[in-house]
GROMACS .gro file of C-alpha atoms in nm:
model
   94
    1MET     CA    1   2.808  -3.337   2.236
    2LYS     CA    2   3.160  -3.255   2.126
    3ASP     CA    3   3.448  -3.418   2.320
    4GLY     CA    4   3.227  -3.507   2.618
    5LEU     CA    5   3.131  -3.144   2.677
    6GLU     CA    6   2.793  -3.036   2.807
    7ALA     CA    7   2.614  -2.735   2.661
    8LYS     CA    8   2.321  -2.536   2.800
    9HIS     CA    9   2.113  -2.242   2.688
   10VAL     CA   10   2.026  -2.051   3.005
   11ARG     CA   11   1.773  -1.778   3.082
   12VAL     CA   12   1.805  -1.574   3.401
   13THR     CA   13   1.522  -1.349   3.518
   14GLY     CA   14   1.485  -1.091   3.792
   15ARG     CA   15   1.690  -0.779   3.849
   16VAL     CA   16   1.973  -0.890   3.623
   17GLN     CA   17   2.037  -0.595   3.394
   18GLY     CA   18   2.226  -0.283   3.501
   19VAL     CA   19   2.393  -0.473   3.786
   20ASN     CA   20   2.714  -0.593   3.614
   21PHE     CA   21   2.560  -0.936   3.549
   22ARG     CA   22   2.720  -0.996   3.208
   23ALA     CA   23   3.073  -0.903   3.317
   24TRP     CA   24   3.032  -1.109   3.634
   25THR     CA   25   2.905  -1.406   3.428
   26ARG     CA   26   3.202  -1.387   3.193
   27ALA     CA   27   3.448  -1.374   3.485
   28GLU     CA   28   3.282  -1.672   3.658
   29ALA     CA   29   3.274  -1.873   3.334
   30GLU     CA   30   3.641  -1.801   3.270
   31ARG     CA   31   3.728  -1.912   3.625
   32LEU     CA   32   3.549  -2.241   3.557
   33GLY     CA   33   3.710  -2.291   3.215
   34LEU     CA   34   3.382  -2.257   3.026
   35THR     CA   35   3.323  -2.114   2.680
   36GLY     CA   36   3.010  -1.951   2.537
   37TRP     CA   37   2.843  -1.613   2.560
   38VAL     CA   38   2.606  -1.397   2.764
   39ARG     CA   39   2.371  -1.118   2.655
   40ASN     CA   40   2.090  -0.891   2.773
   41GLU     CA   41   1.744  -0.948   2.630
   42PRO     CA   42   1.487  -0.677   2.549
   43ASP     CA   43   1.247  -0.815   2.814
   44GLY     CA   44   1.498  -0.756   3.097
   45ALA     CA   45   1.628  -1.112   3.119
   46VAL     CA   46   1.982  -1.231   3.056
   47THR     CA   47   2.051  -1.533   2.836
   48ALA     CA   48   2.368  -1.736   2.809
   49PHE     CA   49   2.514  -2.027   2.617
   50ILE     CA   50   2.761  -2.219   2.833
   51VAL     CA   51   2.981  -2.509   2.727
   52GLY     CA   52   3.227  -2.719   2.926
   53PRO     CA   53   3.269  -3.026   3.143
   54GLY     CA   54   2.943  -3.127   3.312
   55ALA     CA   55   3.055  -3.047   3.667
   56ALA     CA   56   3.172  -2.698   3.567
   57VAL     CA   57   2.845  -2.630   3.382
   58GLU     CA   58   2.645  -2.736   3.690
   59THR     CA   59   2.858  -2.512   3.913
   60MET     CA   60   2.796  -2.222   3.675
   61LEU     CA   61   2.421  -2.280   3.687
   62GLU     CA   62   2.435  -2.264   4.067
   63ARG     CA   63   2.634  -1.941   4.053
   64LEU     CA   64   2.390  -1.789   3.802
   65GLY     CA   65   2.117  -1.856   4.057
   66GLU     CA   66   2.298  -1.625   4.298
   67GLY     CA   67   2.440  -1.365   4.059
   68PRO     CA   68   2.659  -1.069   4.151
   69PRO     CA   69   2.590  -0.876   4.474
   70ALA     CA   70   2.357  -0.613   4.319
   71ALA     CA   71   2.146  -0.868   4.129
   72ARG     CA   72   1.821  -1.020   4.251
   73VAL     CA   73   1.776  -1.344   4.058
   74ALA     CA   74   1.415  -1.458   4.036
   75GLY     CA   75   1.471  -1.768   3.826
   76VAL     CA   76   1.714  -1.970   3.616
   77SER     CA   77   1.602  -2.207   3.344
   78ALA     CA   78   1.846  -2.422   3.151
   79GLU     CA   79   1.797  -2.637   2.845
   80ALA     CA   80   2.049  -2.886   2.708
   81THR     CA   81   2.167  -2.807   2.358
   82ASP     CA   82   2.435  -2.908   2.108
   83SER     CA   83   2.793  -2.804   2.183
   84GLU     CA   84   2.909  -2.821   1.820
   85GLU     CA   85   2.902  -2.442   1.778
   86ALA     CA   86   3.093  -2.369   2.098
   87PRO     CA   87   3.313  -2.061   2.075
   88ASP     CA   88   3.680  -2.072   2.176
   89ARG     CA   89   3.626  -1.833   2.469
   90PHE     CA   90   3.349  -1.676   2.677
   91ALA     CA   91   3.218  -1.346   2.541
   92ILE     CA   92   2.968  -1.075   2.617
   93VAL     CA   93   2.739  -1.040   2.317
   94TYR     CA   94   2.583  -0.700   2.248
   0.00000   0.00000   0.00000
């Protein structure tokens, strides 16, 4: 890990596309001071790469489990990964 940062690859399933999930995720990540990205997947899931202090990453995982008001999250899986390729900001990837 770079500079004591934690990094996670996250997959969120359920009703998570077409409900403002990516924009909501970016806003929440920015509030928490996280960097990374979020994108829609062809199978209807949303995936994200989140990097930041451990406590902020854990808070973000909890928030992803709730999602924005129109979402219906069925599951969140997170896998630790290397933070070396962390972007400078949080972006929506198309």
